[in-house]
PDB file of C-alpha atoms in Angstrom:
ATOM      1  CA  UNK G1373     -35.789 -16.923   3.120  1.00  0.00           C
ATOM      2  CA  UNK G1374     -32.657 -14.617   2.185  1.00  0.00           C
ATOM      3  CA  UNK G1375     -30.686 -13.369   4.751  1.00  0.00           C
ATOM      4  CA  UNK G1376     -30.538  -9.633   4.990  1.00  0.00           C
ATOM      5  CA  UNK G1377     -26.709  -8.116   5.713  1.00  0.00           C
ATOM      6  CA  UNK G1378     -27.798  -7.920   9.444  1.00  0.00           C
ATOM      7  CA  UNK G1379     -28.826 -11.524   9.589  1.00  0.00           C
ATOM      8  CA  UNK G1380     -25.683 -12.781   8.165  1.00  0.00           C
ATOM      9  CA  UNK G1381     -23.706 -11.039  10.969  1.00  0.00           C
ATOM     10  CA  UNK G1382     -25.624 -12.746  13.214  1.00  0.00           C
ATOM     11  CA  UNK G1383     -24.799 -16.021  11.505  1.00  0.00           C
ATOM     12  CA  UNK G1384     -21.246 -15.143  11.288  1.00  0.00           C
ATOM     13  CA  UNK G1385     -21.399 -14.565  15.297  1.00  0.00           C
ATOM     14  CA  UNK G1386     -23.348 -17.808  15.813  1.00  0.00           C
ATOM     15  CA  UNK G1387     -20.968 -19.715  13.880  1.00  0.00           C
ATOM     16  CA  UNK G1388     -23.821 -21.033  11.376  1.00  0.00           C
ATOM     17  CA  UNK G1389     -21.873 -19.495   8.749  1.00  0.00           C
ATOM     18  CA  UNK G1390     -17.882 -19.145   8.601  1.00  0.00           C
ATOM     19  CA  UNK G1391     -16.050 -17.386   6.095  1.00  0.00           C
ATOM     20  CA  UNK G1392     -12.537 -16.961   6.021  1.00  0.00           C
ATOM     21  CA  UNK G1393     -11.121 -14.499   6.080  1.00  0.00           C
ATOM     22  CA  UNK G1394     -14.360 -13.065   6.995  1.00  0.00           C
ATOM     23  CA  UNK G1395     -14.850  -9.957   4.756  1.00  0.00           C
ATOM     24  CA  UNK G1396     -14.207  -5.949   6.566  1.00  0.00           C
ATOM     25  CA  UNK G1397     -15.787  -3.753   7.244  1.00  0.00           C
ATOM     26  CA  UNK G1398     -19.247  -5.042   8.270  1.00  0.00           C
ATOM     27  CA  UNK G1399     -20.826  -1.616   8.055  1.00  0.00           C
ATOM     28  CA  UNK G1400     -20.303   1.561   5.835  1.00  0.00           C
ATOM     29  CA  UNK G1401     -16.797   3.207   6.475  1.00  0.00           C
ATOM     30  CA  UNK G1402     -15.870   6.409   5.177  1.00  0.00           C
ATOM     31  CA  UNK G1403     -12.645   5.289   2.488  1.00  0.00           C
ATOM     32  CA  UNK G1404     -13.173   1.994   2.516  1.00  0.00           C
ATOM     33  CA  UNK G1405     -15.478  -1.047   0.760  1.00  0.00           C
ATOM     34  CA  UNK G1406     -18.250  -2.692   2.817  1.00  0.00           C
ATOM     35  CA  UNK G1407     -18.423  -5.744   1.186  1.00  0.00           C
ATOM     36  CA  UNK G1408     -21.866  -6.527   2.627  1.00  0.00           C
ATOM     37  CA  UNK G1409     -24.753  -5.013   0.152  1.00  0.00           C
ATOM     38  CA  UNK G1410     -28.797  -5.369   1.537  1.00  0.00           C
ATOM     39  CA  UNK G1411     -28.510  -9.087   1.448  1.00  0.00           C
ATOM     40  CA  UNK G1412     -25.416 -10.583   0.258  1.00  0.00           C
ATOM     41  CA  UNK G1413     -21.663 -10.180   0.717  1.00  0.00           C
ATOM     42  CA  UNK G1414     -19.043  -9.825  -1.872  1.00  0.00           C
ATOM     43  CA  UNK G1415     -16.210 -12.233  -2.695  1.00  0.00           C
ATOM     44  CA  UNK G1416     -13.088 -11.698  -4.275  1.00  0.00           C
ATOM     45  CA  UNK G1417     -10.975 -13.400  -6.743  1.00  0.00           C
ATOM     46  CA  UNK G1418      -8.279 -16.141  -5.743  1.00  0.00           C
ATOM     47  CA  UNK G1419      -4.399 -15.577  -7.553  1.00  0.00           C
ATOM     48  CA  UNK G1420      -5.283 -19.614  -9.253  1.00  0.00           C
ATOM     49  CA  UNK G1421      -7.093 -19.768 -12.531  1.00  0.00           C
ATOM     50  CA  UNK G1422      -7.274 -23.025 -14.600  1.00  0.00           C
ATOM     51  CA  UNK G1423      -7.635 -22.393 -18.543  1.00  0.00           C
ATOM     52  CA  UNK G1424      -8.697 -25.622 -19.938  1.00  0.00           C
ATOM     53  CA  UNK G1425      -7.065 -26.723 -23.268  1.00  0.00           C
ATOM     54  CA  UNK G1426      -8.749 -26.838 -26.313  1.00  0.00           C
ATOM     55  CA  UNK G1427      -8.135 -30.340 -28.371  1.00  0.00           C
ATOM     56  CA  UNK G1428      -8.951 -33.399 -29.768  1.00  0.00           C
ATOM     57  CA  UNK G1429     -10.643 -35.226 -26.185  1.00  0.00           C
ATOM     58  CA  UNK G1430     -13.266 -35.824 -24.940  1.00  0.00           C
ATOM     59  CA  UNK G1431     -14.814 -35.769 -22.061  1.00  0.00           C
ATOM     60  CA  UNK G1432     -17.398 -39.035 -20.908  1.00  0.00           C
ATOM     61  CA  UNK G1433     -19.000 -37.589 -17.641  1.00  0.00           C
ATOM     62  CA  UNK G1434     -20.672 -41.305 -17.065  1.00  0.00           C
ATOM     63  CA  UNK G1435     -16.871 -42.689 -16.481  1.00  0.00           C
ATOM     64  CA  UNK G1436     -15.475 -43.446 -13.335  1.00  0.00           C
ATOM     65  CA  UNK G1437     -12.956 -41.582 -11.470  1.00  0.00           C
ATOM     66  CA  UNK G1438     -12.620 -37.797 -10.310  1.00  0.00           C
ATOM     67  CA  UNK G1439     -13.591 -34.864 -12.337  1.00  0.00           C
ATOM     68  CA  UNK G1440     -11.545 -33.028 -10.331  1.00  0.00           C
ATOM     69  CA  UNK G1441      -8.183 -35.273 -11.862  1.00  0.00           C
ATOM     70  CA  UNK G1442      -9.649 -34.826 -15.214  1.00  0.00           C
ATOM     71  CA  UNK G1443      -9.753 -31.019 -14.963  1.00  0.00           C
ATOM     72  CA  UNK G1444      -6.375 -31.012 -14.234  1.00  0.00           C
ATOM     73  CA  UNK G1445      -4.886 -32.880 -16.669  1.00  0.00           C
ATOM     74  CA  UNK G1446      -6.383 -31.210 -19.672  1.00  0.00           C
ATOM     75  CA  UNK G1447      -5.788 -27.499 -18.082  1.00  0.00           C
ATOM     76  CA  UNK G1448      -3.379 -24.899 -17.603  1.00  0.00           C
ATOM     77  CA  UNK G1449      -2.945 -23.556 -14.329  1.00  0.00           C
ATOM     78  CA  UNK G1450      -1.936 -19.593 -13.614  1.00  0.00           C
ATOM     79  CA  UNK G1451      -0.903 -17.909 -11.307  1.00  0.00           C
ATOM     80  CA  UNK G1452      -2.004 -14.197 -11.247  1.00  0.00           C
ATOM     81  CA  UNK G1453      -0.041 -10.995  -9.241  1.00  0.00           C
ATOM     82  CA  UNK G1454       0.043  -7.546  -9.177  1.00  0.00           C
ATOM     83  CA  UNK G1455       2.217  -7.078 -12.124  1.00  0.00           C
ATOM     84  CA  UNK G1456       0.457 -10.419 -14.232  1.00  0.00           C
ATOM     85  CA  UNK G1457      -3.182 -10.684 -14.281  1.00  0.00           C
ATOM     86  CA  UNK G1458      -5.157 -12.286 -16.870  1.00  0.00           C
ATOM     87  CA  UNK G1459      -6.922 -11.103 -19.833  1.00  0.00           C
ATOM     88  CA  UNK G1460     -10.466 -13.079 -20.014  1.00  0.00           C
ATOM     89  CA  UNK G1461     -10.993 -13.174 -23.717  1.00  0.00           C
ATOM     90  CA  UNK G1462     -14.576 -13.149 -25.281  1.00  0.00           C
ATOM     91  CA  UNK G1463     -15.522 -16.904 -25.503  1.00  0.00           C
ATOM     92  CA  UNK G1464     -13.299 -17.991 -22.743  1.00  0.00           C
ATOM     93  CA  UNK G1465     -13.789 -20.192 -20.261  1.00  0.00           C
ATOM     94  CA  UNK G1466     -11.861 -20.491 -17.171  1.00  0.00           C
ATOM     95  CA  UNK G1467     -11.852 -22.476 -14.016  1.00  0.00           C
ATOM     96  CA  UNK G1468     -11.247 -19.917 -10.906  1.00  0.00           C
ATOM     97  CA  UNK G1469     -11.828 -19.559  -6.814  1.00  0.00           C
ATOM     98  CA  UNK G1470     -12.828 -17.115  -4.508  1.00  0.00           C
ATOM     99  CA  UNK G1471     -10.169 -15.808  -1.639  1.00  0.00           C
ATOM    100  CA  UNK G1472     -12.555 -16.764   0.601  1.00  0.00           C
ATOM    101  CA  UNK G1473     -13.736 -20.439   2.145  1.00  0.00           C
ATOM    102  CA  UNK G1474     -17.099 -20.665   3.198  1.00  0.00           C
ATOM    103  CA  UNK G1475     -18.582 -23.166   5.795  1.00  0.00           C
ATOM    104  CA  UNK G1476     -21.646 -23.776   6.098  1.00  0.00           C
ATOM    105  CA  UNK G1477     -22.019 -26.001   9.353  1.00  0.00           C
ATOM    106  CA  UNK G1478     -24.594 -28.713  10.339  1.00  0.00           C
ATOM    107  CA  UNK G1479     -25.036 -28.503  14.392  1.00  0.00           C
ATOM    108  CA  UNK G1480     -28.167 -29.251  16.554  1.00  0.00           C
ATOM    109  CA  UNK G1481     -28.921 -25.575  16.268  1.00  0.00           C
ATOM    110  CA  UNK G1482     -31.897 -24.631  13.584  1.00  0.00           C
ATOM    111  CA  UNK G1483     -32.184 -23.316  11.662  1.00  0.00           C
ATOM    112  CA  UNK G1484     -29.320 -24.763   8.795  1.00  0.00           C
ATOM    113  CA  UNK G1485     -28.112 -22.723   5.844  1.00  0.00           C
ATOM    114  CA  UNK G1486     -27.550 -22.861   2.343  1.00  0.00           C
ATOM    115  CA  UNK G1487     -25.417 -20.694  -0.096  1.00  0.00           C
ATOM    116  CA  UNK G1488     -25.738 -18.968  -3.808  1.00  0.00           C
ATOM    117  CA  UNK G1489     -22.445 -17.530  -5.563  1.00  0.00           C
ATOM    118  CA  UNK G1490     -24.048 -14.944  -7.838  1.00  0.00           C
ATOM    119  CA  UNK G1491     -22.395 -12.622 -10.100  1.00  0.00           C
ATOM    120  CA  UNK G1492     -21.766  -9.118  -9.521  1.00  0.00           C
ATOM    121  CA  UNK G1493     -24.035  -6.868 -12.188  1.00  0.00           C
ATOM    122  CA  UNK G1494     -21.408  -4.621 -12.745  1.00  0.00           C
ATOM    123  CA  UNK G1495     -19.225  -7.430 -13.971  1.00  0.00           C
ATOM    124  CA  UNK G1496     -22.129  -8.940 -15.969  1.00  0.00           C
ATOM    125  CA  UNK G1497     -23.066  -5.677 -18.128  1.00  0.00           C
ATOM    126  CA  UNK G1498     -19.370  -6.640 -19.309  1.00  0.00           C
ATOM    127  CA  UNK G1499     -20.518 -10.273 -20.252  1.00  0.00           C
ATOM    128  CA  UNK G1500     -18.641 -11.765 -17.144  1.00  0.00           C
ATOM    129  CA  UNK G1501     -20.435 -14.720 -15.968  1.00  0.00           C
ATOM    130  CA  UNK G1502     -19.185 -16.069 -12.871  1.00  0.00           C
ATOM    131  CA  UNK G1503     -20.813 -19.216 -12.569  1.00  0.00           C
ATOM    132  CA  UNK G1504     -22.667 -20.604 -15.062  1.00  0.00           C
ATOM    133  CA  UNK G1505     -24.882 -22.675 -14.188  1.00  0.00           C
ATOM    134  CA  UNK G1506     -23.665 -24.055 -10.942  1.00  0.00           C
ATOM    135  CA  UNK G1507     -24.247 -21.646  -7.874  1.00  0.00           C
ATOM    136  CA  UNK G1508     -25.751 -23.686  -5.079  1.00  0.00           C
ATOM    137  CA  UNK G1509     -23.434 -24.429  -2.154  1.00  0.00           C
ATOM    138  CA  UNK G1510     -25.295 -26.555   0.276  1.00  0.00           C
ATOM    139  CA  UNK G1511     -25.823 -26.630   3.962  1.00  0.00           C
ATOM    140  CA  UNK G1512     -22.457 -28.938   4.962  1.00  0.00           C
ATOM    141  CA  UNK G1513     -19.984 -26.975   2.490  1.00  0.00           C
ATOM    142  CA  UNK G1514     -16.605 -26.389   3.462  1.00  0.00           C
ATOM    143  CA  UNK G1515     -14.027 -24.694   1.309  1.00  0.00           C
ATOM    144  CA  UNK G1516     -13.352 -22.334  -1.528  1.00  0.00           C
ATOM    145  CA  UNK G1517     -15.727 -22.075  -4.141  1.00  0.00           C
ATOM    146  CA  UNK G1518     -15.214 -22.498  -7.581  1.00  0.00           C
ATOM    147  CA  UNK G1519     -15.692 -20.032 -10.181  1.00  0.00           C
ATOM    148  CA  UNK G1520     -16.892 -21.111 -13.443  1.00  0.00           C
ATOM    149  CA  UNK G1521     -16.148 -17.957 -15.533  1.00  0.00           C
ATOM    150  CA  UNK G1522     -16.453 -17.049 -19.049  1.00  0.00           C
ATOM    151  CA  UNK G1523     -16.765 -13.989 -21.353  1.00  0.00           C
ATOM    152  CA  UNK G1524     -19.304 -13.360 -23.311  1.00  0.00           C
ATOM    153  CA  UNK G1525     -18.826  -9.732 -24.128  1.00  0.00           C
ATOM    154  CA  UNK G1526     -17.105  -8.184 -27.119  1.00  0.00           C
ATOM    155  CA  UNK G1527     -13.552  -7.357 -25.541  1.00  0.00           C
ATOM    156  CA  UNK G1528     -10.921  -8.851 -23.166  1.00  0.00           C
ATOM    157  CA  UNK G1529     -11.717  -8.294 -19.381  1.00  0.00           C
ATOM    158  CA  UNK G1530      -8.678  -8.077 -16.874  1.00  0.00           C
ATOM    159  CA  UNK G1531      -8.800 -10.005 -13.803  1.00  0.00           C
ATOM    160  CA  UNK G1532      -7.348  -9.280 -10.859  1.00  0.00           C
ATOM    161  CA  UNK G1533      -6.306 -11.040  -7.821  1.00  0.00           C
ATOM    162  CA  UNK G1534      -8.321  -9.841  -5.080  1.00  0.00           C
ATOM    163  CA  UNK G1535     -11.012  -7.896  -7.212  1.00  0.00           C
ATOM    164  CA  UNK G1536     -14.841  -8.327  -5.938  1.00  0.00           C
ATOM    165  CA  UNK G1537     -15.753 -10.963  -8.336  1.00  0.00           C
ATOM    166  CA  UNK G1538     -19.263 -12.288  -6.704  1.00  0.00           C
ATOM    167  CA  UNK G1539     -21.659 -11.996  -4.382  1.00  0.00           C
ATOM    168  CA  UNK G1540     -22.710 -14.795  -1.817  1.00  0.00           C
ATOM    169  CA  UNK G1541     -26.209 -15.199  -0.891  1.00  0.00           C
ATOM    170  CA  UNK G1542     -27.465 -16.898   2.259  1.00  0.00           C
ATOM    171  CA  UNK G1543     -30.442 -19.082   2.441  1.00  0.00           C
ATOM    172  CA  UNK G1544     -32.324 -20.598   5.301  1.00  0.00           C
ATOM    173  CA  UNK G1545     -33.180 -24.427   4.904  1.00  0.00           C
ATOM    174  CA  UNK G1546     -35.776 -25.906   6.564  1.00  0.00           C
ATOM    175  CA  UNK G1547     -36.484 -29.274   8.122  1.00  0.00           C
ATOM    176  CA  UNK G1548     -33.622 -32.041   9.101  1.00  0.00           C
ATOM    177  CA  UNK G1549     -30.635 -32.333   6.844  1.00  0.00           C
ATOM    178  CA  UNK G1550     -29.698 -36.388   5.883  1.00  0.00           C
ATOM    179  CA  UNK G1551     -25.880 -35.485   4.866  1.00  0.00           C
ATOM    180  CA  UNK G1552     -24.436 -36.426   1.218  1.00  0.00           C
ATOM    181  CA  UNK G1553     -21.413 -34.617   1.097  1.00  0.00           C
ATOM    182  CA  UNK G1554     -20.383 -33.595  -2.684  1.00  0.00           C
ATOM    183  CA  UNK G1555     -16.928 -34.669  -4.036  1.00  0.00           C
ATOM    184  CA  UNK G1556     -15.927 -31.140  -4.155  1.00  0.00           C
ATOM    185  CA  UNK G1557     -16.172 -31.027   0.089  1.00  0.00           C
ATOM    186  CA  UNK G1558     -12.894 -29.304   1.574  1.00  0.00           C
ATOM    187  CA  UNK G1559     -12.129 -27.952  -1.898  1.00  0.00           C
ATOM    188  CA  UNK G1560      -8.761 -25.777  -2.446  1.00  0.00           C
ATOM    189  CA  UNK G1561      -8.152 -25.889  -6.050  1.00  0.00           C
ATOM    190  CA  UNK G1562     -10.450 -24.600  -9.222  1.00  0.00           C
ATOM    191  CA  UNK G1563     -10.799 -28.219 -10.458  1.00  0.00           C
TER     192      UNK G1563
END
C-alpha cells in the first residue's frame, strides 16, 4: 500500500520514516513549494555529481571488492554552486545524490516501510531519467540516495543544486523483516 501525503506525516511523527532535513512546508502555503504531492514527497539535488570516464576498461561486476571504490576511480567528481551548475548532455550519464537522507527504521512497531525514488514527470518529458533502473530503497536504509541520471532528450539540461529532482514514494511492507543490509547502508557519496 502507498502512503498518501497524510500518512507519511504520520510516519515522519512516529519516527518510521526520517528524512533529513525533513522537507517544508507540509501543507500548501501561499509563496512557497509544498514538496509533498497526493502521495509522495519531492527531493532535491545534492551540490556532488560523479561523471564517469569514458575509456578503454572494463568493468567485471563478478570481481571482488567494492563497487563503490571502482566508481571512484574511473570518475570525475563536481562540485556544483550557484554560479557553476552542470550541463547534462544528451547521452550522459552521471552518478548524483539527493540533499536529503532517508531512514527507514526497523523497530518492534508494525508496520515497516519501504521506499521508491521516482522521477519527477516534468523532468522526464525533457528525457531526464533519474534512476534507471534502480529505485527500491528497502525497509533498514539509512543515508542519501543515489541518483543514477542520464539524458536522453535532444538538448543539454542544467542542473542545479537544490532543484526538485525526484519524488520519494513510501511503501508499507508486510510480515517480519530478516535484515541484509546492502553495501550502500550509511551512504554519503554518489558512488
Amino acid at each position: 500500500m502507498i502512503l498518501s501525503n497524510s500518512e507519511i506525516h504520520k510516519a515522519l511523527d512516529e519516527k518510521r520514516l526520517i528524512i533529513k532535513p525533513e522537507p517544508c512546508p507540509r501543507v500548501p502555503t501561499v509563496g512557497k513549494d509544498c514538496p509533498y504531492d497526493t502521495h509522495s514527497v519531492n527531493l532535491r539535488l545534492h551540490n556532488e555529481i560523479l561523471v564517469p570516464q569514458s575509456g578503454k576498461f572494463s568493468i567485471d561486476l563478478t570481481n571482488p571488492g567494492s563497487l563503490a571504490e571502482l566508481i571512484t576511480q574511473h570518475s570525475t567528481r563536481y562540485i556544483l554552486n550557484d554560479k557553476q551548475p552542470y550541463n547534462l548532455e544528451p547521452d550522459e550519464f552521471i552518478l548524483a545524490r539527493t540533499i536529503e537522507t532517508i531512514e527507514l527504521p526497523i523497530t518492534n512497531s508494525l508496520p515497516h516501510l519501504a521506499a521508491r525514488i521516482e522521477g519527477k514527470s516534468s523532468r522526464a518529458r525533457l528525457g531526464l531519467i533519474v534512476h534507471c533502473t534502480a529505485p527500491t530503497v528497502h525497509p533498514g536504509f539509512r543515508g542519501s540516495l543515489t541518483l543514477e541520471m542520464a539524458n536522453l532528450g535532444p538538448a543539454p539540461i542544467v542542473l542545479r543544486t537544490g532543484m526538485y529532482i525526484a519524488q520519494l514514494i513510501i511503501e508499507q511492507v508486510y510480515g517480519e523483516i530478516i535484515l541484509n543490509p546492502s553495501e550502500f547502508q550509511d551512504q554519503s557519496d554518489p558512488s
